[in-house]
mmCIF file of N, CA, C and O in Angstrom:
data_model
loop_
_atom_site.group_PDB
_atom_site.id
_atom_site.type_symbol
_atom_site.label_atom_id
_atom_site.label_comp_id
_atom_site.label_asym_id
_atom_site.label_seq_id
_atom_site.Cartn_x
_atom_site.Cartn_y
_atom_site.Cartn_z
ATOM 1 N N MET A 2 6.685 -3.779 -9.917
ATOM 2 C CA MET A 2 7.285 -2.752 -8.778
ATOM 3 C C MET A 2 6.177 -3.748 -7.176
ATOM 4 O O MET A 2 4.725 -4.027 -7.950
ATOM 5 N N PRO A 3 5.439 -4.067 -5.905
ATOM 6 C CA PRO A 3 5.142 -4.633 -4.906
ATOM 7 C C PRO A 3 3.757 -3.400 -4.567
ATOM 8 O O PRO A 3 3.623 -1.643 -5.231
ATOM 9 N N ARG A 4 2.834 -3.978 -4.888
ATOM 10 C CA ARG A 4 1.688 -3.281 -4.360
ATOM 11 C C ARG A 4 1.215 -3.318 -2.988
ATOM 12 O O ARG A 4 0.905 -4.322 -2.219
ATOM 13 N N TYR A 5 0.886 -2.436 -3.377
ATOM 14 C CA TYR A 5 -0.310 -2.157 -1.680
ATOM 15 C C TYR A 5 -0.849 -1.398 -0.922
ATOM 16 O O TYR A 5 -1.190 -1.143 -1.900
ATOM 17 N N PHE A 6 -1.688 -1.367 -0.118
ATOM 18 C CA PHE A 6 -2.816 -1.520 0.549
ATOM 19 C C PHE A 6 -2.923 -0.437 1.829
ATOM 20 O O PHE A 6 -2.979 -0.759 2.248
ATOM 21 N N PHE A 7 -3.883 0.655 1.441
ATOM 22 C CA PHE A 7 -3.722 1.937 2.516
ATOM 23 C C PHE A 7 -5.299 2.152 2.492
ATOM 24 O O PHE A 7 -6.022 2.615 2.006
ATOM 25 N N ASP A 8 -5.313 1.729 4.146
ATOM 26 C CA ASP A 8 -6.034 1.298 4.265
ATOM 27 C C ASP A 8 -6.683 1.982 5.959
ATOM 28 O O ASP A 8 -5.783 3.017 6.044
ATOM 29 N N VAL A 9 -8.081 2.998 5.905
ATOM 30 C CA VAL A 9 -8.399 4.467 6.548
ATOM 31 C C VAL A 9 -8.945 4.848 7.800
ATOM 32 O O VAL A 9 -10.561 3.841 7.576
ATOM 33 N N HIS A 10 -8.886 5.052 8.747
ATOM 34 C CA HIS A 10 -10.459 4.294 9.856
ATOM 35 C C HIS A 10 -9.929 6.128 11.089
ATOM 36 O O HIS A 10 -8.872 6.740 10.415
ATOM 37 N N ASP A 11 -11.621 6.595 11.089
ATOM 38 C CA ASP A 11 -11.100 7.319 12.005
ATOM 39 C C ASP A 11 -12.085 6.954 13.501
ATOM 40 O O ASP A 11 -12.762 5.784 13.135
ATOM 41 N N GLU A 12 -12.295 7.784 14.340
ATOM 42 C CA GLU A 12 -13.186 6.740 15.788
ATOM 43 C C GLU A 12 -14.738 6.863 15.054
ATOM 44 O O GLU A 12 -15.234 6.067 15.144
ATOM 45 N N GLN A 13 -15.609 7.054 13.477
ATOM 46 C CA GLN A 13 -16.590 6.450 12.976
ATOM 47 C C GLN A 13 -16.503 4.768 12.312
ATOM 48 O O GLN A 13 -17.713 4.905 11.775
ATOM 49 N N SER A 14 -15.684 4.902 11.190
ATOM 50 C CA SER A 14 -15.235 4.464 10.161
ATOM 51 C C SER A 14 -14.153 3.865 10.353
ATOM 52 O O SER A 14 -13.392 4.705 10.085
ATOM 53 N N ALA A 15 -14.098 2.545 9.012
ATOM 54 C CA ALA A 15 -12.760 2.387 8.217
ATOM 55 C C ALA A 15 -13.422 1.933 6.825
ATOM 56 O O ALA A 15 -14.213 1.438 6.653
ATOM 57 N N THR A 16 -12.337 1.840 5.519
ATOM 58 C CA THR A 16 -11.998 1.970 4.880
ATOM 59 C C THR A 16 -10.978 1.106 4.396
ATOM 60 O O THR A 16 -10.084 1.419 4.713
ATOM 61 N N ARG A 17 -11.208 0.329 3.863
ATOM 62 C CA ARG A 17 -10.185 -0.846 3.707
ATOM 63 C C ARG A 17 -9.893 -0.596 1.731
ATOM 64 O O ARG A 17 -10.884 -0.874 0.868
ATOM 65 N N ASP A 18 -9.119 -0.472 1.841
ATOM 66 C CA ASP A 18 -8.290 -0.558 -0.248
ATOM 67 C C ASP A 18 -8.474 -1.991 -1.036
ATOM 68 O O ASP A 18 -7.319 -2.412 0.037
ATOM 69 N N THR A 19 -9.249 -1.975 -1.949
ATOM 70 C CA THR A 19 -9.602 -3.073 -2.038
ATOM 71 C C THR A 19 -8.632 -3.268 -3.577
ATOM 72 O O THR A 19 -8.097 -4.259 -4.170
ATOM 73 N N VAL A 20 -7.435 -1.995 -3.995
ATOM 74 C CA VAL A 20 -7.095 -1.962 -5.544
ATOM 75 C C VAL A 20 -5.601 -2.248 -4.689
ATOM 76 O O VAL A 20 -5.434 -2.606 -5.628
ATOM 77 N N GLY A 21 -5.228 -1.114 -4.787
ATOM 78 C CA GLY A 21 -4.045 -0.855 -4.156
ATOM 79 C C GLY A 21 -3.316 0.145 -4.609
ATOM 80 O O GLY A 21 -4.111 0.124 -5.973
ATOM 81 N N THR A 22 -1.927 0.502 -5.314
ATOM 82 C CA THR A 22 -0.646 0.845 -4.976
ATOM 83 C C THR A 22 0.640 0.022 -5.617
ATOM 84 O O THR A 22 0.855 -0.338 -4.355
ATOM 85 N N GLU A 23 0.699 0.698 -6.793
ATOM 86 C CA GLU A 23 2.321 0.305 -6.649
ATOM 87 C C GLU A 23 2.448 1.633 -5.825
ATOM 88 O O GLU A 23 3.351 2.674 -6.393
ATOM 89 N N CYS A 24 4.277 0.615 -4.352
ATOM 90 C CA CYS A 24 5.027 2.318 -4.614
ATOM 91 C C CYS A 24 6.424 1.900 -4.466
ATOM 92 O O CYS A 24 6.922 -0.216 -4.861
ATOM 93 N N ALA A 25 7.406 2.148 -5.423
ATOM 94 C CA ALA A 25 8.778 1.313 -5.373
ATOM 95 C C ALA A 25 9.255 1.548 -3.724
ATOM 96 O O ALA A 25 10.684 -0.078 -4.326
ATOM 97 N N ASP A 26 9.391 1.523 -3.497
ATOM 98 C CA ASP A 26 10.157 1.391 -1.706
ATOM 99 C C ASP A 26 9.020 1.681 -0.222
ATOM 100 O O ASP A 26 8.765 2.236 -0.683
ATOM 101 N N GLU A 27 10.346 1.312 0.671
ATOM 102 C CA GLU A 27 9.232 2.260 1.653
ATOM 103 C C GLU A 27 9.217 3.231 2.009
ATOM 104 O O GLU A 27 8.057 4.417 2.552
ATOM 105 N N ALA A 28 10.409 3.978 1.771
ATOM 106 C CA ALA A 28 10.127 5.299 2.345
ATOM 107 C C ALA A 28 8.356 6.365 1.145
ATOM 108 O O ALA A 28 7.710 6.913 1.533
ATOM 109 N N ALA A 29 8.501 5.192 0.311
ATOM 110 C CA ALA A 29 7.315 5.611 -1.357
ATOM 111 C C ALA A 29 5.929 5.623 0.201
ATOM 112 O O ALA A 29 5.487 6.202 0.153
ATOM 113 N N ILE A 30 6.228 4.585 0.604
ATOM 114 C CA ILE A 30 5.092 4.512 1.426
ATOM 115 C C ILE A 30 4.696 4.897 2.330
ATOM 116 O O ILE A 30 3.526 5.043 2.760
ATOM 117 N N GLY A 31 5.339 5.801 3.445
ATOM 118 C CA GLY A 31 5.021 6.629 3.865
ATOM 119 C C GLY A 31 4.808 7.554 3.938
ATOM 120 O O GLY A 31 3.661 8.252 4.583
ATOM 121 N N VAL A 32 5.302 8.547 2.506
ATOM 122 C CA VAL A 32 5.360 9.443 1.873
ATOM 123 C C VAL A 32 3.740 10.182 1.863
ATOM 124 O O VAL A 32 2.819 10.765 2.059
ATOM 125 N N MET A 33 3.277 8.428 1.208
ATOM 126 C CA MET A 33 1.646 8.213 0.019
ATOM 127 C C MET A 33 0.714 8.230 1.393
ATOM 128 O O MET A 33 0.137 8.946 1.610
ATOM 129 N N ALA A 34 1.173 7.292 2.386
ATOM 130 C CA ALA A 34 0.293 7.200 3.427
ATOM 131 C C ALA A 34 -0.141 8.564 4.227
ATOM 132 O O ALA A 34 -0.708 9.721 4.676
ATOM 133 N N ASN A 35 1.338 9.524 4.496
ATOM 134 C CA ASN A 35 0.847 10.788 5.170
ATOM 135 C C ASN A 35 0.392 11.737 4.093
ATOM 136 O O ASN A 35 -0.801 12.773 4.857
ATOM 137 N N ARG A 36 -0.045 11.443 2.896
ATOM 138 C CA ARG A 36 -0.241 12.516 1.666
ATOM 139 C C ARG A 36 -1.524 12.725 1.978
ATOM 140 O O ARG A 36 -3.138 12.767 2.277
ATOM 141 N N LEU A 37 -2.048 10.825 2.324
ATOM 142 C CA LEU A 37 -3.123 10.599 2.307
ATOM 143 C C LEU A 37 -3.867 11.399 3.058
ATOM 144 O O LEU A 37 -5.621 11.446 3.018
ATOM 145 N N LEU A 38 -3.696 11.039 4.480
ATOM 146 C CA LEU A 38 -4.435 11.903 5.168
ATOM 147 C C LEU A 38 -4.331 12.965 5.675
ATOM 148 O O LEU A 38 -5.611 14.263 5.623
ATOM 149 N N ALA A 39 -3.921 13.659 4.950
ATOM 150 C CA ALA A 39 -3.519 15.378 5.227
ATOM 151 C C ALA A 39 -5.092 15.224 3.852
ATOM 152 O O ALA A 39 -5.554 15.981 3.735
ATOM 153 N N GLU A 40 -4.527 14.894 3.122
ATOM 154 C CA GLU A 40 -5.900 15.860 1.901
ATOM 155 C C GLU A 40 -7.628 15.417 2.701
ATOM 156 O O GLU A 40 -8.249 16.318 2.396
ATOM 157 N N ILE A 41 -7.135 13.751 3.251
ATOM 158 C CA ILE A 41 -9.076 13.462 3.722
ATOM 159 C C ILE A 41 -8.421 14.596 4.691
ATOM 160 O O ILE A 41 -9.864 15.394 4.883
ATOM 161 N N ALA A 42 -8.099 15.335 5.200
ATOM 162 C CA ALA A 42 -7.964 16.447 6.439
ATOM 163 C C ALA A 42 -8.700 17.623 6.069
ATOM 164 O O ALA A 42 -9.741 18.478 6.508
ATOM 165 N N ALA A 43 -7.804 17.614 4.734
ATOM 166 C CA ALA A 43 -8.539 18.467 3.918
ATOM 167 C C ALA A 43 -9.955 19.407 4.046
ATOM 168 O O ALA A 43 -10.284 19.935 3.102
ATOM 169 N N ASN A 44 -9.856 17.861 2.858
ATOM 170 C CA ASN A 44 -11.525 18.032 2.379
ATOM 171 C C ASN A 44 -12.665 17.748 2.897
ATOM 172 O O ASN A 44 -13.800 17.913 2.841
ATOM 173 N N GLU A 45 -11.941 17.096 4.392
ATOM 174 C CA GLU A 45 -13.440 16.554 5.595
ATOM 175 C C GLU A 45 -12.659 17.690 6.653
ATOM 176 O O GLU A 45 -12.408 16.606 7.936
ATOM 177 N N PRO A 46 -12.352 19.020 7.071
ATOM 178 C CA PRO A 46 -12.462 19.772 8.261
ATOM 179 C C PRO A 46 -13.094 19.948 8.508
ATOM 180 O O PRO A 46 -14.219 19.315 8.461
ATOM 181 N N ILE A 47 -13.050 19.696 10.592
ATOM 182 C CA ILE A 47 -13.290 19.771 11.032
ATOM 183 C C ILE A 47 -13.307 21.337 12.302
ATOM 184 O O ILE A 47 -13.045 22.169 11.641
ATOM 185 N N THR A 48 -14.758 21.550 12.296
ATOM 186 C CA THR A 48 -15.121 23.160 12.422
ATOM 187 C C THR A 48 -14.818 23.061 13.683
ATOM 188 O O THR A 48 -14.379 24.220 14.746
ATOM 189 N N ALA A 49 -14.841 22.402 15.089
ATOM 190 C CA ALA A 49 -14.831 22.278 16.541
ATOM 191 C C ALA A 49 -14.511 20.410 17.180
ATOM 192 O O ALA A 49 -14.818 19.661 15.802
ATOM 193 N N GLY A 50 -14.023 20.811 18.240
ATOM 194 C CA GLY A 50 -14.394 18.773 18.233
ATOM 195 C C GLY A 50 -12.618 18.631 17.483
ATOM 196 O O GLY A 50 -11.083 19.109 17.670
ATOM 197 N N GLN A 51 -12.611 17.334 18.107
ATOM 198 C CA GLN A 51 -10.971 16.487 17.304
ATOM 199 C C GLN A 51 -11.488 15.170 16.581
ATOM 200 O O GLN A 51 -12.782 15.671 16.276
ATOM 201 N N ARG A 52 -10.044 15.338 16.065
ATOM 202 C CA ARG A 52 -10.249 13.951 14.629
ATOM 203 C C ARG A 52 -9.292 13.293 14.940
ATOM 204 O O ARG A 52 -8.201 14.177 15.429
ATOM 205 N N THR A 53 -9.787 12.077 14.730
ATOM 206 C CA THR A 53 -7.922 11.653 15.319
ATOM 207 C C THR A 53 -8.237 10.069 13.276
ATOM 208 O O THR A 53 -9.077 9.474 12.909
ATOM 209 N N LEU A 54 -7.314 10.963 12.455
ATOM 210 C CA LEU A 54 -7.074 9.786 11.363
ATOM 211 C C LEU A 54 -5.846 8.466 10.747
ATOM 212 O O LEU A 54 -5.259 8.710 11.878
ATOM 213 N N LEU A 55 -5.986 7.329 11.272
ATOM 214 C CA LEU A 55 -5.625 6.578 10.655
ATOM 215 C C LEU A 55 -5.407 5.948 9.371
ATOM 216 O O LEU A 55 -5.818 5.287 8.726
ATOM 217 N N ALA A 56 -4.165 6.227 8.848
ATOM 218 C CA ALA A 56 -3.827 5.234 8.135
ATOM 219 C C ALA A 56 -2.671 4.057 7.915
ATOM 220 O O ALA A 56 -2.012 4.284 8.774
ATOM 221 N N SER A 57 -3.357 2.593 7.643
ATOM 222 C CA SER A 57 -2.332 1.229 7.834
ATOM 223 C C SER A 57 -2.178 0.748 6.320
ATOM 224 O O SER A 57 -3.195 1.346 5.296
ATOM 225 N N VAL A 58 -1.304 0.179 6.495
ATOM 226 C CA VAL A 58 -1.299 0.146 5.107
ATOM 227 C C VAL A 58 -0.323 -1.577 5.239
ATOM 228 O O VAL A 58 0.419 -2.087 5.584
ATOM 229 N N ARG A 59 -1.032 -2.249 4.390
ATOM 230 C CA ARG A 59 -0.803 -3.423 3.726
ATOM 231 C C ARG A 59 -0.231 -3.963 2.629
ATOM 232 O O ARG A 59 0.536 -3.105 1.533
ATOM 233 N N ASP A 60 1.099 -5.041 3.100
ATOM 234 C CA ASP A 60 1.789 -5.318 1.487
ATOM 235 C C ASP A 60 0.213 -6.871 1.426
ATOM 236 O O ASP A 60 -0.482 -7.214 0.888
ATOM 237 N N GLU A 61 1.366 -7.054 0.089
ATOM 238 C CA GLU A 61 0.825 -8.035 -0.573
ATOM 239 C C GLU A 61 -0.040 -9.536 -0.304
ATOM 240 O O GLU A 61 -0.207 -9.955 -0.477
ATOM 241 N N ALA A 62 0.649 -9.715 1.160
ATOM 242 C CA ALA A 62 0.264 -10.647 1.916
ATOM 243 C C ALA A 62 -0.550 -10.565 3.070
ATOM 244 O O ALA A 62 -0.779 -11.617 3.519
ATOM 245 N N GLY A 63 -0.949 -9.001 3.485
ATOM 246 C CA GLY A 63 -1.892 -9.202 3.756
ATOM 247 C C GLY A 63 -1.273 -8.371 5.017
ATOM 248 O O GLY A 63 -1.917 -8.001 6.103
ATOM 249 N N ARG A 64 0.032 -8.118 5.560
ATOM 250 C CA ARG A 64 0.590 -7.568 6.796
ATOM 251 C C ARG A 64 0.499 -6.724 6.673
ATOM 252 O O ARG A 64 0.804 -5.572 5.636
ATOM 253 N N VAL A 65 -0.078 -5.900 7.668
ATOM 254 C CA VAL A 65 0.459 -3.959 7.873
ATOM 255 C C VAL A 65 1.895 -3.614 8.105
ATOM 256 O O VAL A 65 2.154 -4.067 8.797
ATOM 257 N N ILE A 66 2.402 -3.167 7.313
ATOM 258 C CA ILE A 66 3.854 -3.218 7.095
ATOM 259 C C ILE A 66 4.186 -1.383 7.624
ATOM 260 O O ILE A 66 5.171 -0.869 8.270
ATOM 261 N N TYR A 67 2.922 -1.365 8.257
ATOM 262 C CA TYR A 67 3.287 0.603 8.358
ATOM 263 C C TYR A 67 1.997 0.925 8.469
ATOM 264 O O TYR A 67 0.709 0.753 8.621
ATOM 265 N N ALA A 68 1.702 2.271 9.684
ATOM 266 C CA ALA A 68 0.279 2.425 10.235
ATOM 267 C C ALA A 68 1.203 4.873 10.150
ATOM 268 O O ALA A 68 1.816 4.540 10.841
ATOM 269 N N SER A 69 0.545 5.440 10.078
ATOM 270 C CA SER A 69 -0.186 6.869 10.698
ATOM 271 C C SER A 69 -1.188 6.826 10.742
ATOM 272 O O SER A 69 -2.335 7.302 10.893
ATOM 273 N N THR A 70 -0.386 8.109 11.905
ATOM 274 C CA THR A 70 -1.805 8.930 12.588
ATOM 275 C C THR A 70 -1.975 9.965 12.179
ATOM 276 O O THR A 70 -1.312 11.120 12.436
ATOM 277 N N LEU A 71 -2.652 11.017 12.178
ATOM 278 C CA LEU A 71 -3.058 12.068 12.319
ATOM 279 C C LEU A 71 -4.544 12.994 13.518
ATOM 280 O O LEU A 71 -4.881 12.155 13.472
ATOM 281 N N ASN A 72 -3.672 13.683 14.529
ATOM 282 C CA ASN A 72 -4.728 14.300 14.952
ATOM 283 C C ASN A 72 -5.025 15.572 14.755
ATOM 284 O O ASN A 72 -4.156 16.262 15.071
ATOM 285 N N LEU A 73 -6.510 16.060 14.736
ATOM 286 C CA LEU A 73 -6.564 17.555 14.547
ATOM 287 C C LEU A 73 -7.607 18.322 15.957
ATOM 288 O O LEU A 73 -8.097 17.064 16.075
ATOM 289 N N THR A 74 -7.565 18.863 15.887
ATOM 290 C CA THR A 74 -7.928 19.749 16.948
ATOM 291 C C THR A 74 -8.734 20.353 16.509
ATOM 292 O O THR A 74 -7.502 22.443 15.643
ATOM 293 N N GLY A 75 -9.842 21.394 16.946
ATOM 294 C CA GLY A 75 -10.669 22.012 15.888
ATOM 295 C C GLY A 75 -11.547 23.200 17.512
ATOM 296 O O GLY A 75 -12.133 22.680 17.270
ATOM 297 N N THR A 76 -10.703 24.617 16.651
ATOM 298 C CA THR A 76 -11.440 25.419 17.940
ATOM 299 C C THR A 76 -12.118 26.529 17.594
ATOM 300 O O THR A 76 -11.095 27.325 17.523
ATOM 301 N N ARG A 77 -13.366 26.375 17.522
ATOM 302 C CA ARG A 77 -14.694 28.374 17.513
ATOM 303 C C ARG A 77 -13.655 29.123 18.738
ATOM 304 O O ARG A 77 -13.285 28.914 20.139
ATOM 305 N N VAL A 78 -13.099 30.304 17.862
ATOM 306 C CA VAL A 78 -12.884 31.290 18.651
ATOM 307 C C VAL A 78 -14.067 32.075 18.808
ATOM 308 O O VAL A 78 -14.099 32.950 17.360
ATOM 309 N N GLN A 79 -14.680 32.761 20.000
ATOM 310 C CA GLN A 79 -15.129 33.339 19.878
ATOM 311 C C GLN A 79 -14.850 35.289 19.586
ATOM 312 O O GLN A 79 -13.577 35.348 20.428
ATOM 313 N N VAL A 80 -15.196 35.573 18.342
ATOM 314 C CA VAL A 80 -14.318 37.308 18.789
ATOM 315 C C VAL A 80 -15.408 38.383 19.202
ATOM 316 O O VAL A 80 -16.245 38.450 18.695
ATOM 317 N N PRO A 81 -15.196 39.504 20.393
ATOM 318 C CA PRO A 81 -16.395 40.328 20.608
ATOM 319 C C PRO A 81 -16.549 41.726 19.794
ATOM 320 O O PRO A 81 -16.420 40.825 17.832
ATOM 321 N N ALA A 82 -17.904 41.591 19.187
ATOM 322 C CA ALA A 82 -18.476 42.099 17.965
ATOM 323 C C ALA A 82 -17.811 43.601 17.823
ATOM 324 O O ALA A 82 -17.864 43.844 16.805
ATOM 325 N N LYS A 83 -17.759 44.042 19.348
ATOM 326 C CA LYS A 83 -16.871 45.637 18.458
ATOM 327 C C LYS A 83 -15.591 45.284 19.286
ATOM 328 O O LYS A 83 -14.503 45.964 19.745
ATOM 329 N N ALA A 84 -14.634 44.413 18.801
ATOM 330 C CA ALA A 84 -13.390 44.389 19.248
ATOM 331 C C ALA A 84 -12.756 45.267 18.273
ATOM 332 O O ALA A 84 -12.815 45.900 17.225
ATOM 333 N N PRO A 85 -11.768 46.101 19.056
ATOM 334 C CA PRO A 85 -10.754 47.572 17.903
ATOM 335 C C PRO A 85 -10.175 46.730 17.451
ATOM 336 O O PRO A 85 -9.081 45.501 17.554
ATOM 337 N N PRO A 86 -9.247 47.456 16.052
ATOM 338 C CA PRO A 86 -8.230 47.117 15.202
ATOM 339 C C PRO A 86 -6.832 46.696 15.541
ATOM 340 O O PRO A 86 -6.141 47.060 16.433
ATOM 341 N N THR A 87 -6.583 45.073 15.384
ATOM 342 C CA THR A 87 -5.406 44.853 15.956
ATOM 343 C C THR A 87 -4.132 45.879 14.951
ATOM 344 O O THR A 87 -4.976 45.476 14.043
ATOM 345 N N HIS A 88 -3.265 45.936 15.687
ATOM 346 C CA HIS A 88 -2.076 45.762 14.203
ATOM 347 C C HIS A 88 -0.619 45.246 14.203
ATOM 348 O O HIS A 88 -0.820 45.431 16.099
ATOM 349 N N ILE A 89 -0.089 45.263 14.065
ATOM 350 C CA ILE A 89 1.344 44.012 14.005
ATOM 351 C C ILE A 89 1.839 44.868 13.690
ATOM 352 O O ILE A 89 2.021 45.184 11.717
ATOM 353 N N ILE A 90 2.915 44.805 13.817
ATOM 354 C CA ILE A 90 4.183 45.732 12.930
ATOM 355 C C ILE A 90 5.405 44.755 13.239
ATOM 356 O O ILE A 90 5.708 43.873 14.233
ATOM 357 N N LEU A 91 6.156 44.401 12.266
ATOM 358 C CA LEU A 91 6.470 43.455 12.438
ATOM 359 C C LEU A 91 8.270 44.007 11.805
ATOM 360 O O LEU A 91 8.391 45.827 11.980
ATOM 361 N N GLN A 92 9.190 44.007 13.046
ATOM 362 C CA GLN A 92 10.535 45.003 13.037
ATOM 363 C C GLN A 92 11.642 43.283 11.744
ATOM 364 O O GLN A 92 11.663 42.402 12.481
ATOM 365 N N VAL A 93 12.349 44.203 11.464
ATOM 366 C CA VAL A 93 13.229 43.113 10.708
ATOM 367 C C VAL A 93 14.345 43.145 10.861
ATOM 368 O O VAL A 93 15.235 44.175 10.971
ATOM 369 N N ALA A 94 15.314 42.613 11.595
ATOM 370 C CA ALA A 94 16.864 41.940 12.603
ATOM 371 C C ALA A 94 17.547 42.651 11.671
ATOM 372 O O ALA A 94 18.138 41.744 10.497
#
């Protein structure tokens, strides 16, 4: 099986994959790149502001063959100290 290298970049840093991962086909490459970005976002959440993550995938010859981008925006919401209770009524049609 061919080996692919998943490099990750954001606004402040870049991490180059030197080990690589075997993937069965190009569909698996996209799934793995997207999963990698989602895992990074889940483990390093932002509290406010924006963050863009990019995964670029290289083949064994060093050519970039796939790229995936994840844009995150976090906004803190100010809630009044004495906000009245909110009731949500769901109606099923």
